[in-house]
Amino acid sequence: MARTKVPEALPRIKKEGQQAGSPGPANDAARTSSSSQYAAKKRAVQAAKAPSQAKSKTQKELKAIGQVKDKVKRKAKAGVKALREIREYQKSVKLLIPKAPMRRLIREITETFGGDVIDRWTSSALEAVQEVAEAYMVAYFERSQLAAIHGKRITIMPKDMDLVKRMAVDL
């Protein structure tokens, strides 16, 4: 009978009371030297890293030598940026028009047309007016876009907005 050699990679069978990672009783001597082996390995790794850190050059230096090429900027496809912005604005819940200019506009309009009827605004009232104004604008542009699509176009034109104004019943 030929004797087969048992591969060393196979896991050893554990005896009762022996922990999973601990060596057997025959390997007690190996356990004491493991810390020195670890320290030697750590020093070797640090020594291997040291020359690369000393030789490290900046991107400018490597570019001057010719080892690094400039990254080629690729032009994005048409409409990709616009679609990304649309998705971003659809996800957000914040107001689209900045608050300060909108509040100045509201106050100016009330001074011009309101006369002395409205002197002061609460912040919640100004915010409510802005919410309604933005909702109106969004609905107006949505319907204008539908009118443009009906005309077999993508771009909104003034004639689409005029059509939406004429058809506006509950806009």
mmCIF file of C-alpha atoms in Angstrom:
data_model
loop_
_atom_site.group_PDB
_atom_site.id
_atom_site.type_symbol
_atom_site.label_atom_id
_atom_site.label_comp_id
_atom_site.label_asym_id
_atom_site.label_seq_id
_atom_site.Cartn_x
_atom_site.Cartn_y
_atom_site.Cartn_z
ATOM 1 C CA MET A 1 0.000 0.000 0.000
ATOM 2 C CA ALA A 2 1.261 3.424 -0.905
ATOM 3 C CA ARG A 3 1.248 5.875 1.905
ATOM 4 C CA THR A 4 -0.508 9.172 1.096
ATOM 5 C CA LYS A 5 0.615 12.429 2.559
ATOM 6 C CA VAL A 6 -2.048 14.406 4.423
ATOM 7 C CA PRO A 7 -2.104 18.024 3.247
ATOM 8 C CA GLU A 8 -1.236 20.539 5.945
ATOM 9 C CA ALA A 9 -3.937 22.923 4.780
ATOM 10 C CA LEU A 10 -6.662 20.737 6.273
ATOM 11 C CA PRO A 11 -7.965 21.990 9.614
ATOM 12 C CA ARG A 12 -6.837 20.097 12.679
ATOM 13 C CA ILE A 13 -9.411 18.328 14.767
ATOM 14 C CA LYS A 14 -9.897 20.117 18.065
ATOM 15 C CA LYS A 15 -9.755 18.280 21.350
ATOM 16 C CA GLU A 16 -12.261 18.945 24.098
ATOM 17 C CA GLY A 17 -11.556 22.148 26.006
ATOM 18 C CA GLN A 18 -9.222 23.509 23.298
ATOM 19 C CA GLN A 19 -10.143 26.931 21.898
ATOM 20 C CA ALA A 20 -10.550 27.513 18.172
ATOM 21 C CA GLY A 21 -7.480 29.655 17.530
ATOM 22 C CA SER A 22 -5.082 28.297 20.166
ATOM 23 C CA PRO A 23 -2.228 25.996 19.194
ATOM 24 C CA GLY A 24 -1.980 22.501 20.673
ATOM 25 C CA PRO A 25 0.270 21.544 23.586
ATOM 26 C CA ALA A 26 3.119 20.623 21.231
ATOM 27 C CA ASN A 27 3.208 24.197 19.882
ATOM 28 C CA ASP A 28 3.628 26.063 23.199
ATOM 29 C CA ALA A 29 7.133 27.146 22.189
ATOM 30 C CA ALA A 30 5.817 28.637 18.939
ATOM 31 C CA ARG A 31 3.377 30.789 20.872
ATOM 32 C CA THR A 32 6.120 32.627 22.761
ATOM 33 C CA SER A 33 8.002 33.598 19.611
ATOM 34 C CA SER A 34 4.928 34.808 17.704
ATOM 35 C CA SER A 35 5.209 38.323 19.128
ATOM 36 C CA SER A 36 8.805 38.647 17.945
ATOM 37 C CA GLN A 37 7.807 37.312 14.518
ATOM 38 C CA TYR A 38 5.026 39.895 14.360
ATOM 39 C CA ALA A 39 7.436 42.699 15.264
ATOM 40 C CA ALA A 40 9.914 41.561 12.611
ATOM 41 C CA LYS A 41 7.165 41.406 10.000
ATOM 42 C CA LYS A 42 5.954 44.885 10.968
ATOM 43 C CA ARG A 43 9.486 46.312 10.631
ATOM 44 C CA ALA A 44 9.825 44.694 7.205
ATOM 45 C CA VAL A 45 6.551 46.242 6.038
ATOM 46 C CA GLN A 46 7.571 49.690 7.315
ATOM 47 C CA ALA A 47 10.970 49.382 5.633
ATOM 48 C CA ALA A 48 9.273 48.490 2.365
ATOM 49 C CA LYS A 49 6.988 51.531 2.634
ATOM 50 C CA ALA A 50 9.705 54.031 3.565
ATOM 51 C CA PRO A 51 11.426 54.353 0.151
ATOM 52 C CA SER A 52 8.120 54.872 -1.662
ATOM 53 C CA GLN A 53 7.169 57.674 0.725
ATOM 54 C CA ALA A 54 10.521 59.390 0.237
ATOM 55 C CA LYS A 55 10.223 59.176 -3.550
ATOM 56 C CA SER A 56 6.607 60.310 -3.762
ATOM 57 C CA LYS A 57 6.171 63.216 -6.137
ATOM 58 C CA THR A 58 3.309 65.579 -6.647
ATOM 59 C CA GLN A 59 1.061 65.372 -9.666
ATOM 60 C CA LYS A 60 2.675 68.524 -11.084
ATOM 61 C CA GLU A 61 6.163 67.000 -10.904
ATOM 62 C CA LEU A 62 5.010 63.764 -12.513
ATOM 63 C CA LYS A 63 3.178 65.755 -15.206
ATOM 64 C CA ALA A 64 6.330 67.788 -15.930
ATOM 65 C CA ILE A 65 8.354 64.597 -16.344
ATOM 66 C CA GLY A 66 5.685 63.140 -18.601
ATOM 67 C CA GLN A 67 4.696 60.196 -16.434
ATOM 68 C CA VAL A 68 1.111 61.357 -15.940
ATOM 69 C CA LYS A 69 -1.176 62.324 -18.796
ATOM 70 C CA ASP A 70 -3.867 64.979 -18.559
ATOM 71 C CA LYS A 71 -7.339 63.617 -18.007
ATOM 72 C CA VAL A 72 -9.406 64.121 -21.122
ATOM 73 C CA LYS A 73 -12.643 65.940 -20.351
ATOM 74 C CA ARG A 74 -15.481 64.314 -22.177
ATOM 75 C CA LYS A 75 -18.417 66.359 -23.326
ATOM 76 C CA ALA A 76 -21.686 65.220 -21.788
ATOM 77 C CA LYS A 77 -24.513 64.210 -24.067
ATOM 78 C CA ALA A 78 -27.116 66.842 -24.837
ATOM 79 C CA GLY A 79 -29.798 67.148 -22.194
ATOM 80 C CA VAL A 80 -28.099 64.992 -19.556
ATOM 81 C CA LYS A 81 -27.336 67.949 -17.309
ATOM 82 C CA ALA A 82 -30.855 69.328 -17.728
ATOM 83 C CA LEU A 83 -32.409 65.981 -16.814
ATOM 84 C CA ARG A 84 -30.133 65.729 -13.767
ATOM 85 C CA GLU A 85 -31.272 69.198 -12.634
ATOM 86 C CA ILE A 86 -34.927 68.283 -13.176
ATOM 87 C CA ARG A 87 -34.581 65.153 -11.030
ATOM 88 C CA GLU A 88 -32.772 67.152 -8.346
ATOM 89 C CA TYR A 89 -35.503 69.813 -8.215
ATOM 90 C CA GLN A 90 -38.267 67.179 -8.217
ATOM 91 C CA LYS A 91 -36.701 65.433 -5.215
ATOM 92 C CA SER A 92 -36.229 68.637 -3.229
ATOM 93 C CA VAL A 93 -38.994 70.217 -1.196
ATOM 94 C CA LYS A 94 -37.391 73.622 -0.787
ATOM 95 C CA LEU A 95 -38.662 76.731 -2.537
ATOM 96 C CA LEU A 96 -37.203 77.482 -5.965
ATOM 97 C CA ILE A 97 -37.243 81.280 -5.766
ATOM 98 C CA PRO A 98 -35.002 82.813 -3.067
ATOM 99 C CA LYS A 99 -36.997 84.186 -0.136
ATOM 100 C CA ALA A 100 -35.567 87.715 0.117
ATOM 101 C CA PRO A 101 -36.179 88.814 -3.522
ATOM 102 C CA MET A 102 -39.649 87.255 -3.456
ATOM 103 C CA ARG A 103 -40.562 89.103 -0.247
ATOM 104 C CA ARG A 104 -39.326 92.404 -1.679
ATOM 105 C CA LEU A 105 -41.428 91.805 -4.789
ATOM 106 C CA ILE A 106 -44.545 91.018 -2.733
ATOM 107 C CA ARG A 107 -44.092 94.158 -0.625
ATOM 108 C CA GLU A 108 -43.515 96.285 -3.736
ATOM 109 C CA ILE A 109 -46.675 94.950 -5.392
ATOM 110 C CA THR A 110 -48.770 95.565 -2.278
ATOM 111 C CA GLU A 111 -47.445 99.133 -1.991
ATOM 112 C CA THR A 112 -48.202 99.802 -5.653
ATOM 113 C CA PHE A 113 -51.657 98.237 -5.890
ATOM 114 C CA GLY A 114 -52.780 97.763 -2.291
ATOM 115 C CA GLY A 115 -52.353 101.334 -1.157
ATOM 116 C CA ASP A 116 -52.788 101.702 2.585
ATOM 117 C CA VAL A 117 -54.851 98.553 2.986
ATOM 118 C CA ILE A 118 -51.893 96.257 3.758
ATOM 119 C CA ASP A 119 -48.960 97.762 5.638
ATOM 120 C CA ARG A 120 -47.319 94.759 7.240
ATOM 121 C CA TRP A 121 -46.878 91.084 6.398
ATOM 122 C CA THR A 122 -46.269 88.161 8.719
ATOM 123 C CA SER A 123 -43.539 85.764 7.691
ATOM 124 C CA SER A 124 -46.016 82.891 7.397
ATOM 125 C CA ALA A 125 -48.224 84.967 5.057
ATOM 126 C CA LEU A 126 -45.242 85.828 2.836
ATOM 127 C CA GLU A 127 -44.245 82.167 2.758
ATOM 128 C CA ALA A 128 -47.803 81.133 1.836
ATOM 129 C CA VAL A 129 -47.909 83.647 -1.042
ATOM 130 C CA GLN A 130 -44.561 82.334 -2.291
ATOM 131 C CA GLU A 131 -45.774 78.710 -2.106
ATOM 132 C CA VAL A 132 -48.882 79.565 -4.130
ATOM 133 C CA ALA A 133 -46.901 81.583 -6.690
ATOM 134 C CA GLU A 134 -44.419 78.758 -7.224
ATOM 135 C CA ALA A 135 -47.203 76.172 -7.515
ATOM 136 C CA TYR A 136 -48.887 78.357 -10.150
ATOM 137 C CA MET A 137 -45.630 78.733 -12.114
ATOM 138 C CA VAL A 138 -44.918 74.993 -12.034
ATOM 139 C CA ALA A 139 -48.442 74.162 -13.250
ATOM 140 C CA TYR A 140 -48.189 76.831 -15.964
ATOM 141 C CA PHE A 141 -44.921 75.436 -17.286
ATOM 142 C CA GLU A 142 -46.212 71.849 -17.112
ATOM 143 C CA ARG A 143 -49.197 72.759 -19.272
ATOM 144 C CA SER A 144 -46.976 74.761 -21.629
ATOM 145 C CA GLN A 145 -44.767 71.698 -22.010
ATOM 146 C CA LEU A 146 -47.814 69.592 -22.850
ATOM 147 C CA ALA A 147 -48.833 72.159 -25.481
ATOM 148 C CA ALA A 148 -45.335 71.990 -26.999
ATOM 149 C CA ILE A 149 -45.465 68.185 -27.078
ATOM 150 C CA HIS A 150 -48.868 68.405 -28.764
ATOM 151 C CA GLY A 151 -47.218 70.595 -31.417
ATOM 152 C CA LYS A 152 -44.587 67.826 -31.880
ATOM 153 C CA ARG A 153 -41.868 69.952 -30.300
ATOM 154 C CA ILE A 154 -39.738 69.714 -27.192
ATOM 155 C CA THR A 155 -38.963 73.387 -26.630
ATOM 156 C CA ILE A 156 -41.597 75.623 -25.055
ATOM 157 C CA MET A 157 -42.417 78.652 -27.202
ATOM 158 C CA PRO A 158 -44.444 81.792 -26.445
ATOM 159 C CA LYS A 159 -47.314 80.447 -28.533
ATOM 160 C CA ASP A 160 -47.564 77.451 -26.165
ATOM 161 C CA MET A 161 -47.830 79.790 -23.191
ATOM 162 C CA ASP A 162 -50.454 81.888 -24.986
ATOM 163 C CA LEU A 163 -52.484 78.749 -25.684
ATOM 164 C CA VAL A 164 -52.305 77.741 -22.024
ATOM 165 C CA LYS A 165 -53.429 81.253 -20.970
ATOM 166 C CA ARG A 166 -56.418 81.087 -23.312
ATOM 167 C CA MET A 167 -57.388 77.621 -22.112
ATOM 168 C CA ALA A 168 -56.814 78.390 -18.424
ATOM 169 C CA VAL A 169 -59.937 77.615 -16.486
ATOM 170 C CA ASP A 170 -58.601 76.406 -13.172
ATOM 171 C CA LEU A 171 -54.899 77.145 -13.547
#
